[in-house]
CSV table of C-alpha atoms and ligand atoms in Angstrom, one decimal:
chain,number,residue,atom,x,y,z
A,201,UNK,CA,0.0,0.0,0.0
A,202,UNK,CA,1.1,3.5,-0.7
A,203,UNK,CA,1.1,6.5,1.5
A,204,UNK,CA,-1.0,9.6,1.1
A,205,UNK,CA,0.8,12.8,2.2
A,206,UNK,CA,-1.2,15.9,2.7
A,207,UNK,CA,1.3,18.7,1.9
A,208,UNK,CA,0.9,22.3,2.9
A,209,UNK,CA,2.3,24.7,0.3
A,210,UNK,CA,2.9,28.5,0.2
A,211,UNK,CA,0.0,31.0,0.4
A,212,UNK,CA,2.0,33.5,-1.7
A,213,UNK,CA,5.7,33.6,-1.0
A,214,UNK,CA,7.2,30.6,-2.7
A,215,UNK,CA,10.0,30.3,-0.1
A,216,UNK,CA,7.3,29.4,2.5
A,217,UNK,CA,7.7,25.6,2.2
A,218,UNK,CA,9.4,23.3,4.6
A,219,UNK,CA,12.4,21.1,3.7
A,220,UNK,CA,10.2,18.1,4.6
A,221,UNK,CA,7.5,19.2,2.2
A,222,UNK,CA,10.0,19.6,-0.6
A,223,UNK,CA,11.5,16.2,0.1
A,224,UNK,CA,8.0,14.5,0.1
A,225,UNK,CA,7.1,16.2,-3.2
A,226,UNK,CA,10.4,15.1,-4.7
A,227,UNK,CA,10.0,11.5,-3.6
A,228,UNK,CA,6.3,11.1,-4.3
A,229,UNK,CA,5.3,9.0,-7.3
A,230,UNK,CA,2.7,11.7,-8.3
A,231,UNK,CA,1.3,14.9,-7.0
A,232,UNK,CA,-2.5,15.4,-6.7
A,233,UNK,CA,-3.3,19.1,-7.2
A,234,UNK,CA,-6.2,21.5,-7.7
A,235,UNK,CA,-4.8,23.5,-10.6
A,236,UNK,CA,-1.8,22.2,-12.5
A,237,UNK,CA,-0.8,25.7,-13.6
A,238,UNK,CA,-0.6,26.9,-10.0
A,239,UNK,CA,1.3,23.9,-8.8
A,240,UNK,CA,3.7,23.9,-11.7
A,241,UNK,CA,4.9,27.4,-10.7
A,242,UNK,CA,5.8,26.1,-7.3
A,243,UNK,CA,7.4,22.9,-8.6
A,244,UNK,CA,9.4,24.8,-11.2
A,245,UNK,CA,10.7,27.2,-8.6
A,246,UNK,CA,12.0,24.2,-6.6
A,247,UNK,CA,13.2,22.2,-9.6
A,248,UNK,CA,10.7,19.3,-9.0
A,249,UNK,CA,9.6,17.3,-11.9
A,250,UNK,CA,6.7,15.0,-11.1
A,251,UNK,CA,3.5,13.7,-12.8
A,252,UNK,CA,0.5,15.8,-11.8
A,253,UNK,CA,-3.0,14.4,-11.3
A,254,UNK,CA,-5.8,16.9,-11.1
A,255,UNK,CA,-7.9,16.6,-7.9
A,256,UNK,CA,-10.4,19.4,-7.0
A,257,UNK,CA,-13.7,19.9,-5.3
A,258,UNK,CA,-15.6,18.8,-8.5
A,259,UNK,CA,-13.5,15.7,-9.1
A,260,UNK,CA,-15.6,12.7,-10.1
A,261,UNK,CA,-16.0,9.4,-8.2
A,262,UNK,CA,-14.0,7.9,-11.0
A,263,UNK,CA,-11.0,10.1,-10.3
A,264,UNK,CA,-11.2,9.1,-6.6
A,265,UNK,CA,-11.3,5.4,-7.7
A,266,UNK,CA,-8.2,6.0,-9.8
A,267,UNK,CA,-6.4,7.5,-6.8
A,268,UNK,CA,-7.4,4.6,-4.6
A,269,UNK,CA,-6.0,2.2,-7.3
A,270,UNK,CA,-2.6,4.0,-7.3
A,271,UNK,CA,-2.5,3.7,-3.5
A,272,UNK,CA,-3.4,-0.1,-3.7
A,273,UNK,CA,-0.5,-0.5,-6.2
A,274,UNK,CA,1.9,0.9,-3.6
A,275,UNK,CA,2.3,4.4,-5.1
A,276,UNK,CA,3.1,7.2,-2.7
A,277,UNK,CA,1.0,10.3,-3.5
A,278,UNK,CA,1.2,13.9,-2.3
A,279,UNK,CA,-2.0,16.0,-2.2
A,280,UNK,CA,-1.5,19.8,-2.4
A,281,UNK,CA,-4.0,22.6,-2.9
A,282,UNK,CA,-3.5,25.9,-4.8
A,283,UNK,CA,-2.4,27.6,-1.5
A,284,UNK,CA,-1.8,26.7,2.1
A,285,UNK,CA,-3.0,23.6,3.9
A,286,UNK,CA,-5.3,21.2,2.1
A,287,UNK,CA,-8.6,20.6,3.9
A,288,UNK,CA,-8.8,24.1,5.3
A,289,UNK,CA,-11.5,25.6,3.0
A,290,UNK,CA,-9.9,23.5,0.3
A,291,UNK,CA,-10.4,20.1,-1.2
A,292,UNK,CA,-8.9,17.1,0.7
A,293,UNK,CA,-11.4,16.0,3.3
A,294,UNK,CA,-13.6,14.0,0.8
A,295,UNK,CA,-10.6,12.1,-0.5
A,296,UNK,CA,-9.2,11.5,3.0
A,297,UNK,CA,-12.6,10.1,4.0
A,298,UNK,CA,-12.7,7.8,1.0
A,299,UNK,CA,-9.1,6.6,1.5
A,300,UNK,CA,-9.5,6.0,5.3
A,301,UNK,CA,-12.8,4.1,4.6
A,302,UNK,CA,-11.8,2.0,1.6
A,303,UNK,CA,-8.1,1.5,2.4
A,304,UNK,CA,-7.6,1.8,6.1
A,305,UNK,CA,-4.1,0.4,5.8
A,306,UNK,CA,-2.9,3.5,3.9
A,307,UNK,CA,-1.0,5.9,6.0
A,308,UNK,CA,-2.3,9.5,5.8
A,309,UNK,CA,0.5,11.8,6.8
A,310,UNK,CA,0.2,15.6,7.4
A,311,UNK,CA,3.1,17.6,6.1
A,312,UNK,CA,2.8,20.9,7.9
A,313,UNK,CA,3.2,24.4,6.6
A,314,UNK,CA,1.5,27.7,5.7
A,315,UNK,CA,-2.2,28.4,6.3
A,316,UNK,CA,-3.9,31.9,6.1
A,317,UNK,CA,-5.8,31.0,9.3
A,318,UNK,CA,-2.7,30.4,11.5
A,319,UNK,CA,-0.8,33.3,9.8
A,320,UNK,CA,-3.4,35.9,10.8
A,321,UNK,CA,-3.9,34.3,14.2
A,322,UNK,CA,-0.1,34.7,14.8
A,323,UNK,CA,-0.2,38.5,14.3
A,324,UNK,CA,-3.7,39.3,15.6
A,325,UNK,CA,-2.6,40.4,19.0
A,326,UNK,CA,-5.9,39.2,20.4
A,327,UNK,CA,-6.2,36.2,22.7
A,328,UNK,CA,-6.3,33.3,20.3
A,329,UNK,CA,-6.0,30.6,22.9
A,330,UNK,CA,-9.5,29.5,21.8
A,331,UNK,CA,-11.1,30.8,18.6
A,332,UNK,CA,-13.8,29.9,16.1
A,333,UNK,CA,-13.0,29.5,12.4
A,334,UNK,CA,-15.9,29.9,10.0
A,335,UNK,CA,-14.3,29.6,6.5
A,336,UNK,CA,-16.0,31.9,3.9
A,337,UNK,CA,-19.3,33.8,4.6
A,338,UNK,CA,-22.0,32.5,2.3
A,339,UNK,CA,-22.2,34.5,-0.9
A,340,UNK,CA,-26.0,34.6,-1.1
A,341,UNK,CA,-28.5,33.3,1.5
A,342,UNK,CA,-27.4,33.0,5.1
A,343,UNK,CA,-25.1,36.0,5.3
A,344,UNK,CA,-27.0,37.8,8.1
A,345,UNK,CA,-27.0,34.6,10.2
A,346,UNK,CA,-23.3,34.2,9.5
A,347,UNK,CA,-22.4,37.7,10.7
A,348,UNK,CA,-24.8,37.4,13.7
A,349,UNK,CA,-22.9,34.2,14.7
A,350,UNK,CA,-19.6,36.2,14.4
A,351,UNK,CA,-21.0,39.1,16.5
A,352,UNK,CA,-22.4,36.7,19.2
A,353,UNK,CA,-19.3,34.5,19.5
A,354,UNK,CA,-17.7,34.2,22.9
A,355,UNK,CA,-14.5,33.5,21.0
A,356,UNK,CA,-12.5,35.5,18.5
A,357,UNK,CA,-13.7,34.5,15.0
A,358,UNK,CA,-11.6,34.0,11.9
A,359,UNK,CA,-13.0,34.0,8.4
A,360,UNK,CA,-11.9,34.1,4.8
A,361,UNK,CA,-13.0,36.6,2.2
A,362,UNK,CA,-12.3,37.4,-1.4
A,363,UNK,CA,-11.5,41.0,-2.7
A,364,UNK,CA,-14.9,41.2,-4.4
A,365,UNK,CA,-16.9,40.9,-1.2
A,366,UNK,CA,-14.6,42.2,1.5
A,367,UNK,CA,-16.1,45.7,1.8
A,368,UNK,CA,-19.6,44.4,1.7
A,369,UNK,CA,-18.8,41.8,4.3
A,370,UNK,CA,-17.2,44.3,6.7
A,371,UNK,CA,-20.1,46.7,6.3
A,372,UNK,CA,-22.6,44.0,7.0
A,373,UNK,CA,-20.6,42.8,10.0
A,374,UNK,CA,-20.3,46.4,11.2
A,375,UNK,CA,-24.1,46.9,10.9
A,376,UNK,CA,-24.7,43.8,13.1
A,377,UNK,CA,-22.0,44.8,15.6
A,378,UNK,CA,-23.6,48.2,15.9
A,379,UNK,CA,-26.9,46.5,17.0
A,380,UNK,CA,-25.1,44.4,19.6
A,381,UNK,CA,-24.3,45.5,23.1
A,382,UNK,CA,-20.6,44.9,22.6
A,383,UNK,CA,-20.3,47.1,19.5
A,384,UNK,CA,-17.9,49.6,21.0
A,385,UNK,CA,-15.6,46.8,22.3
A,386,UNK,CA,-14.9,45.0,19.1
A,387,UNK,CA,-11.9,45.4,16.9
A,388,UNK,CA,-10.8,43.4,13.9
A,389,UNK,CA,-7.6,42.5,12.1
A,390,UNK,CA,-7.6,41.9,8.4
A,391,UNK,CA,-4.7,40.4,6.5
A,392,UNK,CA,-4.4,41.1,2.8
A,393,UNK,CA,-2.0,39.2,0.5
A,394,UNK,CA,-0.1,37.7,3.4
A,395,UNK,CA,3.5,36.7,2.6
A,396,UNK,CA,3.3,38.6,-0.7
A,397,UNK,CA,4.8,41.9,-1.9
A,398,UNK,CA,1.7,44.0,-1.0
A,399,UNK,CA,1.0,42.3,2.3
A,400,UNK,CA,-1.0,44.7,4.5
A,401,UNK,CA,-2.4,44.2,8.0
A,402,UNK,CA,-5.3,46.4,8.9
A,403,UNK,CA,-6.4,47.0,12.4
A,404,UNK,CA,-9.5,48.9,13.7
A,405,UNK,CA,-13.2,48.5,13.8
A,406,UNK,CA,-15.0,46.8,10.9
A,407,UNK,CA,-16.2,50.2,9.8
A,408,UNK,CA,-12.7,51.8,9.9
A,409,UNK,CA,-11.1,48.9,7.9
A,410,UNK,CA,-13.9,49.0,5.3
A,411,UNK,CA,-13.4,52.8,5.0
A,412,UNK,CA,-9.7,52.4,4.4
A,413,UNK,CA,-10.2,49.6,1.9
A,414,UNK,CA,-12.7,51.8,0.0
A,415,UNK,CA,-10.0,54.4,-0.5
A,416,UNK,CA,-7.5,51.7,-1.7
A,417,UNK,CA,-9.7,49.6,-4.0
A,418,UNK,CA,-9.0,46.2,-2.3
A,419,UNK,CA,-6.9,43.7,-4.3
A,420,UNK,CA,-5.8,40.2,-3.2
A,421,UNK,CA,-7.2,37.7,-0.8
A,422,UNK,CA,-8.2,38.5,2.8
A,423,UNK,CA,-8.4,36.8,6.1
A,424,UNK,CA,-10.1,38.5,9.0
A,425,UNK,CA,-10.1,38.1,12.8
A,426,UNK,CA,-12.9,39.6,14.9
A,427,UNK,CA,-11.9,40.0,18.5
A,428,UNK,CA,-14.2,38.4,20.9
A,429,UNK,CA,-16.5,40.8,22.8
A,430,UNK,CA,-14.9,41.9,26.1
A,431,UNK,CA,-18.3,42.9,27.5
B,154,LIG,N1,-6.1,26.2,2.4
B,154,LIG,C1,-5.9,27.6,2.4
B,154,LIG,C2,-5.2,27.9,3.7
B,154,LIG,O1,-4.5,27.0,4.3
B,154,LIG,O2,-5.2,29.1,4.2
B,154,LIG,C3,-7.1,28.4,2.2
B,154,LIG,C4,-7.8,28.2,0.9
B,154,LIG,S1,-9.2,29.1,0.6
B,154,LIG,C5,-9.8,28.4,-0.9
B,154,LIG,C6,-8.5,30.6,0.0
B,154,LIG,C7,-8.8,31.8,0.9
B,154,LIG,O3,-7.8,31.8,2.0
B,154,LIG,C8,-8.6,33.1,0.3
B,154,LIG,O4,-9.8,33.5,-0.4
B,154,LIG,C9,-8.3,34.0,1.4
B,154,LIG,O5,-9.5,34.3,2.2
B,154,LIG,C10,-7.4,33.1,2.3
B,154,LIG,N2,-6.0,33.3,1.8
B,154,LIG,C11,-5.3,32.5,1.1
B,154,LIG,N3,-4.1,33.0,0.9
B,154,LIG,C12,-4.1,34.2,1.5
B,154,LIG,C13,-3.1,35.3,1.6
B,154,LIG,N4,-1.9,35.2,1.1
B,154,LIG,N5,-3.4,36.4,2.4
B,154,LIG,C14,-4.7,36.5,2.9
B,154,LIG,N6,-5.6,35.5,2.8
B,154,LIG,C15,-5.3,34.4,2.1
């Protein structure tokens, strides 16, 4: 039986990859990846030449069966996502569930590394001993409930957002915080393009950060921490 390595890769800066991750990618028989173009940039930078197999959130059952067959044949596979740690708002969990169910003898090994969630937690400056991670806010229905959950949380909350919706999300969050008793006591930290050339860390209330982003026309990906209410 082969081994399935779940390999964290950079969230921007291509130097953010561990020696172990590079060794695993070099030694694997094949690399499962979301977008071959994205993964090829990383592999090229580190002079790694490996067959790539596409595996993403819309992959068919047939693709999963092919992957299971490789593992049965003793092939060692490395799963990467476009950025960061697979399984964190990224494909991986479904495959791992199948592998652990169908081939319990296969070792599933985490190869640690970057993650936007832990990156922002490390610079938040809030108590992050316990926090709630909610992934992306819904894009259509359920947004109000999502931000109410954020505002009501007894823990600091981390969520992800795209540049297209960041201002809208911060304004909606601000509106809900305004209605809550702890409104004055909340502050947020938003990380934009972490580890990249235009990395920016914004601190303030949701309204203040939204106002600043409006002036700048936000580009790049965002990760946000909302400090838990101190009330
Ligand atoms: N698996 C990834 C991880 O470990 O962080 C997350 C994948 S999720 C599809 C992509 C989202 O993560 C982006 O929309 C953004 O919210 C956040 N993200 C990824 N890279 C980031 C970066 N360099 N700076 C800020 N946020 C980032």
